[in-house]
Structure formats: structure tokens, C-alpha cells
Coordinates of C-alpha atoms in Angstrom, one line a residue:
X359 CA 282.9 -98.7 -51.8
X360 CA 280.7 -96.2 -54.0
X361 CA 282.1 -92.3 -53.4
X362 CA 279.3 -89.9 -52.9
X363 CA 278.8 -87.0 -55.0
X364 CA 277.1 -84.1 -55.7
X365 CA 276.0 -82.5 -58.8
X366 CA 274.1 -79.3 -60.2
X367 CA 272.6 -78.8 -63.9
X368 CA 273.6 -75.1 -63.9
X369 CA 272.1 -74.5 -67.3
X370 CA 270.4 -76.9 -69.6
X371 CA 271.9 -75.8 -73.2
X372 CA 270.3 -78.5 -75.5
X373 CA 268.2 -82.2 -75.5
X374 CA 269.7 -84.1 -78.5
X375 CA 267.8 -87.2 -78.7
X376 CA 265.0 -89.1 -76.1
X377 CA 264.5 -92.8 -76.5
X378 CA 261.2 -94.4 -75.8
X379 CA 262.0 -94.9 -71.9
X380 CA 262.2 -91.6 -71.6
X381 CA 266.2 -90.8 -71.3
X382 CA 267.0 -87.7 -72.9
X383 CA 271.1 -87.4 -74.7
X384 CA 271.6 -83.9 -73.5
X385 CA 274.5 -81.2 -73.5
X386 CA 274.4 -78.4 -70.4
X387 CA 276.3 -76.9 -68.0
X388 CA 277.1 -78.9 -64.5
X389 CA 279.0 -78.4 -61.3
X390 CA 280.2 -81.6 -60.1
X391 CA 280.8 -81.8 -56.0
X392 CA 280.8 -77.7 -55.9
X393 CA 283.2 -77.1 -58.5
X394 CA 283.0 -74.5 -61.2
X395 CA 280.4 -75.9 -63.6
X396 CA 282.1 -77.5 -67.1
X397 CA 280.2 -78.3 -70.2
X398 CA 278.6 -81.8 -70.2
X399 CA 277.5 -84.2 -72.7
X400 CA 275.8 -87.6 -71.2
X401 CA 272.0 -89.2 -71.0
X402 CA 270.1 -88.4 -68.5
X403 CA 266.8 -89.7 -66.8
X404 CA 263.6 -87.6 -67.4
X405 CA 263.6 -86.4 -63.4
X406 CA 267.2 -86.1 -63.5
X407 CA 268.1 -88.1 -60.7
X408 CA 269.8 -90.7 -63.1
X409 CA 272.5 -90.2 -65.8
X410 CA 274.7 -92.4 -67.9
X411 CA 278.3 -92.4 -68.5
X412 CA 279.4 -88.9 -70.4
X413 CA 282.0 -86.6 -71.1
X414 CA 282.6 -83.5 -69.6
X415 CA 284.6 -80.2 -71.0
X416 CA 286.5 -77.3 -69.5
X417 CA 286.1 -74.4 -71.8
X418 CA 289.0 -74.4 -73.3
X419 CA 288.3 -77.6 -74.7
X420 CA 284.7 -76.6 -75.7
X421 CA 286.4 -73.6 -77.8
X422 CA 288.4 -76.4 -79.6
X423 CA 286.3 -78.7 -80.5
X424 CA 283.4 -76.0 -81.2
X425 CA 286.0 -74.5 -83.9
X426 CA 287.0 -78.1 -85.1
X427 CA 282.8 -78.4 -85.5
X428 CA 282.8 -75.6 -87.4
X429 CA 285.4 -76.0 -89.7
X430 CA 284.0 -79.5 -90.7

């Protein structure tokens, strides 16, 4: 049985790519079911209302692998 959810783009940081449908690879800020908001890389529908399997990233793991980006 499918578990609802909730979810709020609390600040949209960057679109990386769109395909031609319209899906948009993007990297922001979301609180998933009212939690503190964590940093979020996934695709996501034009409206929003649709999104594709990602990865999301406390901070402390956004400081390491913005450093380990960095030092590349």
C-alpha cells in the first residue's frame, strides 16, 4: 500500500539539465513530510507535481562532498 507524503521546495538552488518533455534535473532545498528541509538532487516535472527517484543530503554531507567538488 503506497505511503502518503508531503513535500515542500523550500528554495530552488539550480536547474541542471531539461529534456524535451519538459523534466528539469534540479538541485534545491526540500522538506519532506515537515521535516527540516535537506539538500536535493532529483528530476522533476515542469509543475512540480511529479519527480523521479533522487538523492537527498543533510548538510554535513553537502559540506563533504562540496569540498571533495572542489578539490577535484
Amino acid at each position: 500500500m503506497a505511503q502518503d507524503f508531503s513535500y515542500e521546495i523550500v528554495e530552488e538552488i539550480a536547474v541542471l539539465s531539461e529534456n524535451t518533455q519538459g523534466w528539469r534535473k534540479e538541485f534545491n532545498l526540500v522538506s519532506w513530510n515537515g521535516r527540516p528541509p535537506k539538500f536535493d538532487l532529483r528530476d522533476w516535472s515542469a509543475d512540480h507535481e511529479k519527480m523521479g527517484k533522487g538523492i537527498t543530503l543533510t548538510n554535513e554531507e553537502f559540506e563533504i562532498l562540496s569540498k571533495a567538488i572542489k578539490s577535484m
